């Protein structure tokens, strides 16, 4: 969905990987689920959207097979998507109202519950690398004089911090593509026409698009491993209208509801009750967003053979936008699967939703 905005929304991606087996000779691999945005995906570019998701999945799986942690695999997947000119993240992001690229990115570790995020950052080719560095620095503990390490940096300060921590800069003008520049010019003309018709309405829309959802805690992504209170490990990522996602904290809400027995029904109810019909969005005619969800149960069914008792991963996606592109892959797969989900014919975007998904049994593997 092309739209002019003050701060380009970075796409968000989630992944589950089992790296906690006490016996280092045995692991259960992992599973990755990514998305290339919730909005509108034209048929003419469907091949490019799917290819970006396939490459992202492969990068993540390669990291897992090499012994990498889940957050390392997530970062690898996101770098691939940020480098694609067909995603609204990193290279080729939507330009802001001044014709510049500003990106958001966030990442969360479900085991430690640490979180790193950047907002409205310019001049950095892969914002996720900054978010990931913030997460890793926070895990080292307090700074000198007992200072709490930052988990969320924005603007110039985020860029300066990134460069001081070894993340290379990239001139903003090199991050624009012919697609993003064309969309910027087209949307700017639309806004100019709208301003002539109704200046007041234009100003309202401009102010409402002043922040992206990706960097906001509990809105862009959420990950939480199983513990005493939670039966399931969950990982969630959202996309869509940033203001709608922020006001409903959709990522965290979907994670919480995934502790119900029926994952499909739980996500359906969350999208309907916590998003479309949310009291925080009561004045909105259309509520636009999408979510991808992973959940994993570690408790094997007793009737299964020992070789088939690996974790069961359930993966789901849901959206109220016209479409959403997703890709998924386990370490057992030779290649990723991709899909562009679309609303049923005759339904109205922002008032209806689509929901799909599947399950994957991760097999135990011995090195």
mmCIF file of C-alpha atoms in Angstrom:
data_model
loop_
_atom_site.group_PDB
_atom_site.id
_atom_site.type_symbol
_atom_site.label_atom_id
_atom_site.label_comp_id
_atom_site.label_asym_id
_atom_site.label_seq_id
_atom_site.Cartn_x
_atom_site.Cartn_y
_atom_site.Cartn_z
ATOM 1 C CA UNK A 1 0.000 0.000 0.000
ATOM 2 C CA UNK A 2 1.731 3.155 -1.128
ATOM 3 C CA UNK A 3 1.302 6.215 1.038
ATOM 4 C CA UNK A 4 3.331 9.284 1.853
ATOM 5 C CA UNK A 5 4.392 9.482 5.456
ATOM 6 C CA UNK A 6 6.710 11.378 7.772
ATOM 7 C CA UNK A 7 8.578 8.313 8.998
ATOM 8 C CA UNK A 8 8.994 5.250 6.822
ATOM 9 C CA UNK A 9 7.744 2.102 8.513
ATOM 10 C CA UNK A 10 10.333 -0.655 8.561
ATOM 11 C CA UNK A 11 9.008 -4.104 7.891
ATOM 12 C CA UNK A 12 9.145 -6.474 10.836
ATOM 13 C CA UNK A 13 9.941 -10.163 10.892
ATOM 14 C CA UNK A 14 9.739 -12.911 13.495
ATOM 15 C CA UNK A 15 11.421 -16.236 13.967
ATOM 16 C CA UNK A 16 11.377 -19.166 16.371
ATOM 17 C CA UNK A 17 14.526 -21.242 16.830
ATOM 18 C CA UNK A 18 15.277 -23.857 19.466
ATOM 19 C CA UNK A 19 18.766 -23.205 20.824
ATOM 20 C CA UNK A 20 18.229 -24.252 24.433
ATOM 21 C CA UNK A 21 18.815 -28.027 24.419
ATOM 22 C CA UNK A 22 21.040 -28.977 27.387
ATOM 23 C CA UNK A 23 22.815 -31.587 25.235
ATOM 24 C CA UNK A 24 24.906 -29.727 22.655
ATOM 25 C CA UNK A 25 24.958 -32.777 20.398
ATOM 26 C CA UNK A 26 21.209 -32.628 19.955
ATOM 27 C CA UNK A 27 19.084 -29.770 18.665
ATOM 28 C CA UNK A 28 15.680 -29.336 17.137
ATOM 29 C CA UNK A 29 16.624 -26.834 14.470
ATOM 30 C CA UNK A 30 14.234 -24.008 13.897
ATOM 31 C CA UNK A 31 11.489 -22.427 11.829
ATOM 32 C CA UNK A 32 11.319 -18.985 10.247
ATOM 33 C CA UNK A 33 8.287 -16.934 9.214
ATOM 34 C CA UNK A 34 8.695 -13.558 7.491
ATOM 35 C CA UNK A 35 6.474 -11.004 5.800
ATOM 36 C CA UNK A 36 6.945 -8.333 3.157
ATOM 37 C CA UNK A 37 4.278 -6.018 4.492
ATOM 38 C CA UNK A 38 0.535 -5.796 4.927
ATOM 39 C CA UNK A 39 -1.021 -3.494 2.338
ATOM 40 C CA UNK A 40 -1.406 -4.033 -1.391
ATOM 41 C CA UNK A 41 0.786 -6.345 -3.453
ATOM 42 C CA UNK A 42 0.277 -6.015 -7.207
ATOM 43 C CA UNK A 43 0.259 -9.133 -9.352
ATOM 44 C CA UNK A 44 2.914 -7.554 -11.561
ATOM 45 C CA UNK A 45 5.406 -7.528 -8.677
ATOM 46 C CA UNK A 46 4.293 -10.737 -6.980
ATOM 47 C CA UNK A 47 7.390 -12.610 -8.138
ATOM 48 C CA UNK A 48 9.707 -9.994 -6.622
ATOM 49 C CA UNK A 49 7.854 -9.920 -3.278
ATOM 50 C CA UNK A 50 7.995 -13.700 -3.008
ATOM 51 C CA UNK A 51 11.650 -13.852 -4.006
ATOM 52 C CA UNK A 52 12.557 -11.368 -1.272
ATOM 53 C CA UNK A 53 10.789 -13.534 1.304
ATOM 54 C CA UNK A 54 12.464 -16.705 -0.003
ATOM 55 C CA UNK A 55 15.895 -15.146 0.268
ATOM 56 C CA UNK A 56 15.186 -13.885 3.762
ATOM 57 C CA UNK A 57 14.071 -17.321 4.918
ATOM 58 C CA UNK A 58 17.158 -18.945 3.416
ATOM 59 C CA UNK A 59 19.483 -16.476 5.132
ATOM 60 C CA UNK A 60 17.849 -17.193 8.479
ATOM 61 C CA UNK A 61 17.954 -20.963 8.031
ATOM 62 C CA UNK A 62 21.605 -20.802 6.993
ATOM 63 C CA UNK A 63 22.358 -18.990 10.248
ATOM 64 C CA UNK A 64 20.519 -21.634 12.264
ATOM 65 C CA UNK A 65 22.254 -24.500 10.508
ATOM 66 C CA UNK A 66 25.587 -22.852 11.302
ATOM 67 C CA UNK A 67 24.675 -22.828 14.995
ATOM 68 C CA UNK A 68 23.486 -19.237 15.179
ATOM 69 C CA UNK A 69 21.008 -18.015 17.768
ATOM 70 C CA UNK A 70 17.457 -16.995 16.904
ATOM 71 C CA UNK A 71 18.213 -13.261 17.079
ATOM 72 C CA UNK A 72 21.160 -13.735 14.720
ATOM 73 C CA UNK A 73 18.908 -15.516 12.245
ATOM 74 C CA UNK A 74 16.277 -12.772 12.566
ATOM 75 C CA UNK A 75 18.871 -10.085 11.846
ATOM 76 C CA UNK A 76 20.129 -11.998 8.803
ATOM 77 C CA UNK A 77 16.598 -12.315 7.425
ATOM 78 C CA UNK A 78 15.859 -8.662 7.966
ATOM 79 C CA UNK A 79 19.087 -7.497 6.321
ATOM 80 C CA UNK A 80 18.024 -9.409 3.216
ATOM 81 C CA UNK A 81 14.592 -7.747 3.266
ATOM 82 C CA UNK A 82 16.047 -4.301 3.962
ATOM 83 C CA UNK A 83 18.310 -4.720 0.940
ATOM 84 C CA UNK A 84 15.376 -5.519 -1.349
ATOM 85 C CA UNK A 85 14.038 -2.554 -3.348
ATOM 86 C CA UNK A 86 10.548 -4.071 -3.158
ATOM 87 C CA UNK A 87 10.052 -3.783 0.611
ATOM 88 C CA UNK A 88 9.343 -0.639 2.591
ATOM 89 C CA UNK A 89 12.435 -1.139 4.752
ATOM 90 C CA UNK A 90 16.026 0.012 4.426
ATOM 91 C CA UNK A 91 16.916 0.384 0.737
ATOM 92 C CA UNK A 92 13.901 1.650 -1.178
ATOM 93 C CA UNK A 93 11.862 2.730 1.854
ATOM 94 C CA UNK A 94 9.052 5.230 1.402
ATOM 95 C CA UNK A 95 10.338 8.799 1.426
ATOM 96 C CA UNK A 96 9.097 11.205 4.079
ATOM 97 C CA UNK A 97 7.341 14.487 3.334
ATOM 98 C CA UNK A 98 10.703 16.190 2.791
ATOM 99 C CA UNK A 99 11.810 13.597 0.274
ATOM 100 C CA UNK A 100 14.188 11.826 2.665
ATOM 101 C CA UNK A 101 14.420 8.260 3.930
ATOM 102 C CA UNK A 102 13.941 7.617 7.654
ATOM 103 C CA UNK A 103 13.614 4.059 8.925
ATOM 104 C CA UNK A 104 12.413 2.212 12.003
ATOM 105 C CA UNK A 105 13.473 -1.253 13.120
ATOM 106 C CA UNK A 106 13.162 -3.397 16.235
ATOM 107 C CA UNK A 107 14.126 -6.835 17.453
ATOM 108 C CA UNK A 108 13.259 -8.797 20.602
ATOM 109 C CA UNK A 109 14.861 -11.818 22.269
ATOM 110 C CA UNK A 110 12.156 -14.126 23.618
ATOM 111 C CA UNK A 111 14.548 -15.807 26.059
ATOM 112 C CA UNK A 112 15.972 -12.746 27.824
ATOM 113 C CA UNK A 113 13.044 -10.447 26.902
ATOM 114 C CA UNK A 114 15.563 -7.767 25.949
ATOM 115 C CA UNK A 115 14.525 -5.399 23.181
ATOM 116 C CA UNK A 116 16.338 -3.052 20.810
ATOM 117 C CA UNK A 117 14.830 -0.445 18.491
ATOM 118 C CA UNK A 118 15.609 2.611 16.393
ATOM 119 C CA UNK A 119 13.195 5.175 15.011
ATOM 120 C CA UNK A 120 13.413 7.782 12.234
ATOM 121 C CA UNK A 121 17.049 6.892 11.595
ATOM 122 C CA UNK A 122 18.704 8.199 8.423
ATOM 123 C CA UNK A 123 21.952 7.310 6.709
ATOM 124 C CA UNK A 124 22.078 3.675 7.839
ATOM 125 C CA UNK A 125 21.554 1.003 5.162
ATOM 126 C CA UNK A 126 20.431 -1.736 7.598
ATOM 127 C CA UNK A 127 18.622 -0.277 10.640
ATOM 128 C CA UNK A 128 18.082 -3.762 12.085
ATOM 129 C CA UNK A 129 21.823 -4.012 12.708
ATOM 130 C CA UNK A 130 21.558 -0.995 15.000
ATOM 131 C CA UNK A 131 18.525 -2.427 16.792
ATOM 132 C CA UNK A 132 20.327 -5.741 17.224
ATOM 133 C CA UNK A 133 23.453 -4.017 18.550
ATOM 134 C CA UNK A 134 21.337 -2.137 21.086
ATOM 135 C CA UNK A 135 19.864 -5.470 22.209
ATOM 136 C CA UNK A 136 23.272 -7.117 22.579
ATOM 137 C CA UNK A 137 24.737 -4.129 24.424
ATOM 138 C CA UNK A 138 21.806 -4.148 26.858
ATOM 139 C CA UNK A 139 22.458 -7.807 27.643
ATOM 140 C CA UNK A 140 25.941 -6.899 28.893
ATOM 141 C CA UNK A 141 24.459 -5.077 31.878
ATOM 142 C CA UNK A 142 24.691 -1.524 33.187
ATOM 143 C CA UNK A 143 27.048 1.111 31.830
ATOM 144 C CA UNK A 144 29.593 3.087 33.837
ATOM 145 C CA UNK A 145 28.286 4.960 36.880
ATOM 146 C CA UNK A 146 25.314 2.587 37.014
ATOM 147 C CA UNK A 147 23.644 3.956 33.880
ATOM 148 C CA UNK A 148 20.904 1.913 32.225
ATOM 149 C CA UNK A 149 21.835 1.042 28.619
ATOM 150 C CA UNK A 150 19.401 2.420 26.011
ATOM 151 C CA UNK A 151 16.972 0.136 24.222
ATOM 152 C CA UNK A 152 15.410 2.734 21.905
ATOM 153 C CA UNK A 153 17.223 5.517 20.045
ATOM 154 C CA UNK A 154 15.880 7.886 17.393
ATOM 155 C CA UNK A 155 17.008 10.296 14.725
ATOM 156 C CA UNK A 156 20.518 11.717 14.627
ATOM 157 C CA UNK A 157 21.365 10.317 18.036
ATOM 158 C CA UNK A 158 20.589 6.798 16.789
ATOM 159 C CA UNK A 159 22.800 7.331 13.738
ATOM 160 C CA UNK A 160 25.702 8.679 15.805
ATOM 161 C CA UNK A 161 25.419 5.779 18.259
ATOM 162 C CA UNK A 162 25.345 3.286 15.385
ATOM 163 C CA UNK A 163 28.485 4.678 13.771
ATOM 164 C CA UNK A 164 30.314 4.777 17.121
ATOM 165 C CA UNK A 165 29.499 1.080 17.536
ATOM 166 C CA UNK A 166 30.799 -0.009 14.163
ATOM 167 C CA UNK A 167 27.686 0.119 11.976
ATOM 168 C CA UNK A 168 28.739 1.716 8.660
ATOM 169 C CA UNK A 169 26.869 4.807 7.414
ATOM 170 C CA UNK A 170 25.264 5.076 3.987
ATOM 171 C CA UNK A 171 24.290 8.346 2.248
ATOM 172 C CA UNK A 172 20.508 8.669 2.320
ATOM 173 C CA UNK A 173 20.326 9.541 -1.362
ATOM 174 C CA UNK A 174 21.822 6.144 -2.221
ATOM 175 C CA UNK A 175 18.994 4.375 -0.401
ATOM 176 C CA UNK A 176 16.260 5.712 -2.673
ATOM 177 C CA UNK A 177 15.238 3.604 -5.671
ATOM 178 C CA UNK A 178 13.354 4.389 -8.856
ATOM 179 C CA UNK A 179 10.295 2.737 -7.302
ATOM 180 C CA UNK A 180 10.379 4.779 -4.081
ATOM 181 C CA UNK A 181 11.098 8.018 -5.943
ATOM 182 C CA UNK A 182 8.250 7.355 -8.369
ATOM 183 C CA UNK A 183 5.858 6.607 -5.492
ATOM 184 C CA UNK A 184 6.975 9.763 -3.685
ATOM 185 C CA UNK A 185 6.317 12.000 -6.700
ATOM 186 C CA UNK A 186 2.962 10.352 -7.400
ATOM 187 C CA UNK A 187 1.780 10.613 -3.800
ATOM 188 C CA UNK A 188 3.047 14.156 -3.432
ATOM 189 C CA UNK A 189 0.929 15.206 -6.406
ATOM 190 C CA UNK A 190 -2.090 13.526 -4.810
ATOM 191 C CA UNK A 191 -1.498 15.425 -1.579
ATOM 192 C CA UNK A 192 -1.136 18.707 -3.399
ATOM 193 C CA UNK A 193 -4.488 18.129 -5.091
ATOM 194 C CA UNK A 194 -6.060 17.138 -1.768
ATOM 195 C CA UNK A 195 -4.667 20.256 -0.120
ATOM 196 C CA UNK A 196 -6.332 22.464 -2.674
ATOM 197 C CA UNK A 197 -9.647 20.706 -2.098
ATOM 198 C CA UNK A 198 -9.527 20.647 1.668
ATOM 199 C CA UNK A 199 -6.513 22.076 3.455
ATOM 200 C CA UNK A 200 -7.838 21.158 6.891
ATOM 201 C CA UNK A 201 -8.274 17.496 5.990
ATOM 202 C CA UNK A 202 -4.781 17.384 4.509
ATOM 203 C CA UNK A 203 -3.228 18.738 7.685
ATOM 204 C CA UNK A 204 -5.050 16.161 9.765
ATOM 205 C CA UNK A 205 -3.739 13.308 7.644
ATOM 206 C CA UNK A 206 -0.236 14.744 7.699
ATOM 207 C CA UNK A 207 -0.105 14.917 11.489
ATOM 208 C CA UNK A 208 -1.515 11.408 11.889
ATOM 209 C CA UNK A 209 1.288 9.934 9.801
ATOM 210 C CA UNK A 210 4.063 11.357 11.947
ATOM 211 C CA UNK A 211 5.327 8.118 13.533
ATOM 212 C CA UNK A 212 6.081 4.545 12.422
ATOM 213 C CA UNK A 213 4.935 1.528 14.431
ATOM 214 C CA UNK A 214 8.037 -0.636 14.067
ATOM 215 C CA UNK A 215 10.077 0.873 16.879
ATOM 216 C CA UNK A 216 7.323 1.135 19.482
ATOM 217 C CA UNK A 217 7.498 -1.422 22.294
ATOM 218 C CA UNK A 218 4.746 -4.022 22.033
ATOM 219 C CA UNK A 219 3.504 -2.679 18.693
ATOM 220 C CA UNK A 220 5.919 -3.755 15.960
ATOM 221 C CA UNK A 221 7.144 -7.052 17.366
ATOM 222 C CA UNK A 222 6.985 -9.273 20.435
ATOM 223 C CA UNK A 223 8.763 -12.496 21.452
ATOM 224 C CA UNK A 224 8.398 -14.458 24.675
ATOM 225 C CA UNK A 225 9.629 -17.946 25.497
ATOM 226 C CA UNK A 226 7.574 -20.467 27.453
ATOM 227 C CA UNK A 227 7.976 -20.187 31.218
ATOM 228 C CA UNK A 228 6.118 -21.228 34.352
ATOM 229 C CA UNK A 229 3.104 -19.100 33.429
ATOM 230 C CA UNK A 230 3.222 -19.600 29.651
ATOM 231 C CA UNK A 231 2.767 -22.992 28.027
ATOM 232 C CA UNK A 232 3.777 -21.723 24.609
ATOM 233 C CA UNK A 233 6.709 -19.762 23.235
ATOM 234 C CA UNK A 234 5.445 -17.004 20.941
ATOM 235 C CA UNK A 235 6.815 -14.600 18.353
ATOM 236 C CA UNK A 236 4.738 -11.890 16.679
ATOM 237 C CA UNK A 237 5.326 -9.205 14.056
ATOM 238 C CA UNK A 238 2.943 -6.583 12.685
ATOM 239 C CA UNK A 239 2.628 -4.315 9.659
ATOM 240 C CA UNK A 240 0.158 -1.767 8.368
ATOM 241 C CA UNK A 241 -1.047 1.628 9.559
ATOM 242 C CA UNK A 242 1.372 2.555 12.316
ATOM 243 C CA UNK A 243 -1.102 4.606 14.315
ATOM 244 C CA UNK A 244 -3.579 1.721 14.440
ATOM 245 C CA UNK A 245 -0.900 -0.724 15.568
ATOM 246 C CA UNK A 246 0.457 1.645 18.209
ATOM 247 C CA UNK A 247 -2.915 2.455 19.755
ATOM 248 C CA UNK A 248 -3.824 -1.227 20.083
ATOM 249 C CA UNK A 249 -0.335 -2.609 20.956
ATOM 250 C CA UNK A 250 -1.261 -5.371 18.539
ATOM 251 C CA UNK A 251 1.965 -7.413 18.726
ATOM 252 C CA UNK A 252 1.797 -7.880 22.482
ATOM 253 C CA UNK A 253 -1.958 -8.457 22.447
ATOM 254 C CA UNK A 254 -1.607 -11.257 19.885
ATOM 255 C CA UNK A 255 1.231 -12.838 21.846
ATOM 256 C CA UNK A 256 -0.851 -12.906 25.025
ATOM 257 C CA UNK A 257 -3.848 -14.477 23.327
ATOM 258 C CA UNK A 258 -1.678 -17.268 21.890
ATOM 259 C CA UNK A 259 -1.696 -19.033 25.277
ATOM 260 C CA UNK A 260 -5.219 -20.261 24.439
ATOM 261 C CA UNK A 261 -5.563 -23.861 23.271
ATOM 262 C CA UNK A 262 -6.884 -23.063 19.785
ATOM 263 C CA UNK A 263 -4.348 -20.754 18.135
ATOM 264 C CA UNK A 264 -6.446 -20.088 15.024
ATOM 265 C CA UNK A 265 -9.535 -19.107 17.003
ATOM 266 C CA UNK A 266 -7.475 -17.054 19.433
ATOM 267 C CA UNK A 267 -5.873 -15.005 16.655
ATOM 268 C CA UNK A 268 -9.230 -14.568 14.920
ATOM 269 C CA UNK A 269 -10.772 -13.174 18.098
ATOM 270 C CA UNK A 270 -7.767 -10.958 18.798
ATOM 271 C CA UNK A 271 -7.864 -9.394 15.339
ATOM 272 C CA UNK A 272 -11.611 -8.853 15.581
ATOM 273 C CA UNK A 273 -11.917 -7.701 19.197
ATOM 274 C CA UNK A 274 -8.530 -6.148 19.941
ATOM 275 C CA UNK A 275 -7.991 -4.544 16.546
ATOM 276 C CA UNK A 276 -10.948 -4.021 14.204
ATOM 277 C CA UNK A 277 -13.408 -3.417 17.078
ATOM 278 C CA UNK A 278 -10.911 -1.904 19.510
ATOM 279 C CA UNK A 279 -12.346 0.961 21.604
ATOM 280 C CA UNK A 280 -9.052 2.787 20.986
ATOM 281 C CA UNK A 281 -9.953 2.946 17.290
ATOM 282 C CA UNK A 282 -13.673 3.600 17.663
ATOM 283 C CA UNK A 283 -13.564 6.674 15.419
ATOM 284 C CA UNK A 284 -11.762 4.958 12.556
ATOM 285 C CA UNK A 285 -13.757 3.945 9.486
ATOM 286 C CA UNK A 286 -11.185 1.347 8.466
ATOM 287 C CA UNK A 287 -8.587 -0.345 10.651
ATOM 288 C CA UNK A 288 -5.627 -1.451 8.548
ATOM 289 C CA UNK A 289 -2.970 -3.895 9.665
ATOM 290 C CA UNK A 290 -1.571 -7.385 9.530
ATOM 291 C CA UNK A 291 0.237 -9.807 11.796
ATOM 292 C CA UNK A 292 2.336 -12.946 11.552
ATOM 293 C CA UNK A 293 2.460 -15.269 14.549
ATOM 294 C CA UNK A 294 4.556 -18.243 15.596
ATOM 295 C CA UNK A 295 3.937 -20.358 18.640
ATOM 296 C CA UNK A 296 5.737 -23.470 19.828
ATOM 297 C CA UNK A 297 4.831 -26.122 22.386
ATOM 298 C CA UNK A 298 7.696 -28.132 23.827
ATOM 299 C CA UNK A 299 5.628 -30.855 25.452
ATOM 300 C CA UNK A 300 5.641 -33.962 23.222
ATOM 301 C CA UNK A 301 2.551 -36.064 22.775
ATOM 302 C CA UNK A 302 3.110 -39.394 24.577
ATOM 303 C CA UNK A 303 1.676 -41.433 21.690
ATOM 304 C CA UNK A 304 4.415 -40.262 19.307
ATOM 305 C CA UNK A 305 7.671 -42.126 18.753
ATOM 306 C CA UNK A 306 10.838 -40.536 20.220
ATOM 307 C CA UNK A 307 11.972 -39.453 16.741
ATOM 308 C CA UNK A 308 8.725 -37.548 16.202
ATOM 309 C CA UNK A 309 8.605 -35.713 19.513
ATOM 310 C CA UNK A 310 10.230 -32.501 18.401
ATOM 311 C CA UNK A 311 8.519 -29.171 19.145
ATOM 312 C CA UNK A 312 5.303 -28.455 17.262
ATOM 313 C CA UNK A 313 5.350 -25.034 15.621
ATOM 314 C CA UNK A 314 2.091 -23.358 14.616
ATOM 315 C CA UNK A 315 2.391 -20.450 12.170
ATOM 316 C CA UNK A 316 -0.393 -18.025 11.318
ATOM 317 C CA UNK A 317 -0.967 -14.758 9.541
ATOM 318 C CA UNK A 318 -3.948 -12.425 9.477
ATOM 319 C CA UNK A 319 -4.610 -9.053 7.887
ATOM 320 C CA UNK A 320 -7.329 -6.475 7.298
ATOM 321 C CA UNK A 321 -5.451 -4.915 4.370
ATOM 322 C CA UNK A 322 -6.016 -5.976 0.777
ATOM 323 C CA UNK A 323 -3.090 -8.374 0.905
ATOM 324 C CA UNK A 324 -0.065 -9.617 2.842
ATOM 325 C CA UNK A 325 3.001 -11.436 1.524
ATOM 326 C CA UNK A 326 4.582 -14.112 3.725
ATOM 327 C CA UNK A 327 7.329 -16.710 3.507
ATOM 328 C CA UNK A 328 8.208 -19.616 5.783
ATOM 329 C CA UNK A 329 10.782 -22.383 6.068
ATOM 330 C CA UNK A 330 12.156 -24.881 8.582
ATOM 331 C CA UNK A 331 15.706 -26.161 8.745
ATOM 332 C CA UNK A 332 14.309 -29.455 7.429
ATOM 333 C CA UNK A 333 13.093 -27.843 4.193
ATOM 334 C CA UNK A 334 15.127 -27.587 0.994
ATOM 335 C CA UNK A 335 13.491 -24.279 0.061
ATOM 336 C CA UNK A 336 11.099 -21.702 1.452
ATOM 337 C CA UNK A 337 7.394 -21.508 0.676
ATOM 338 C CA UNK A 338 5.794 -18.151 -0.094
ATOM 339 C CA UNK A 339 2.241 -16.912 -0.364
ATOM 340 C CA UNK A 340 0.398 -13.664 -1.012
ATOM 341 C CA UNK A 341 -2.725 -13.753 1.126
ATOM 342 C CA UNK A 342 -5.663 -11.639 -0.059
ATOM 343 C CA UNK A 343 -9.003 -10.656 1.442
ATOM 344 C CA UNK A 344 -11.979 -12.665 0.178
ATOM 345 C CA UNK A 345 -13.767 -11.156 -2.862
ATOM 346 C CA UNK A 346 -16.434 -8.629 -1.981
ATOM 347 C CA UNK A 347 -15.020 -7.761 1.441
ATOM 348 C CA UNK A 348 -13.985 -4.275 2.497
ATOM 349 C CA UNK A 349 -10.373 -3.623 3.576
ATOM 350 C CA UNK A 350 -10.204 -2.325 7.126
ATOM 351 C CA UNK A 351 -13.506 -3.936 8.087
ATOM 352 C CA UNK A 352 -12.890 -7.590 7.225
ATOM 353 C CA UNK A 353 -9.980 -9.930 7.791
ATOM 354 C CA UNK A 354 -8.251 -12.943 6.309
ATOM 355 C CA UNK A 355 -6.533 -15.599 8.420
ATOM 356 C CA UNK A 356 -4.417 -18.566 7.314
ATOM 357 C CA UNK A 357 -1.583 -20.743 8.580
ATOM 358 C CA UNK A 358 -0.306 -24.228 9.249
ATOM 359 C CA UNK A 359 1.780 -26.445 11.538
ATOM 360 C CA UNK A 360 5.287 -27.880 11.388
ATOM 361 C CA UNK A 361 6.858 -30.623 13.507
ATOM 362 C CA UNK A 362 10.540 -29.930 14.122
ATOM 363 C CA UNK A 363 12.463 -33.185 14.126
ATOM 364 C CA UNK A 364 15.234 -33.942 16.567
ATOM 365 C CA UNK A 365 18.625 -34.021 14.906
ATOM 366 C CA UNK A 366 21.906 -35.457 16.134
ATOM 367 C CA UNK A 367 25.136 -33.862 14.923
#
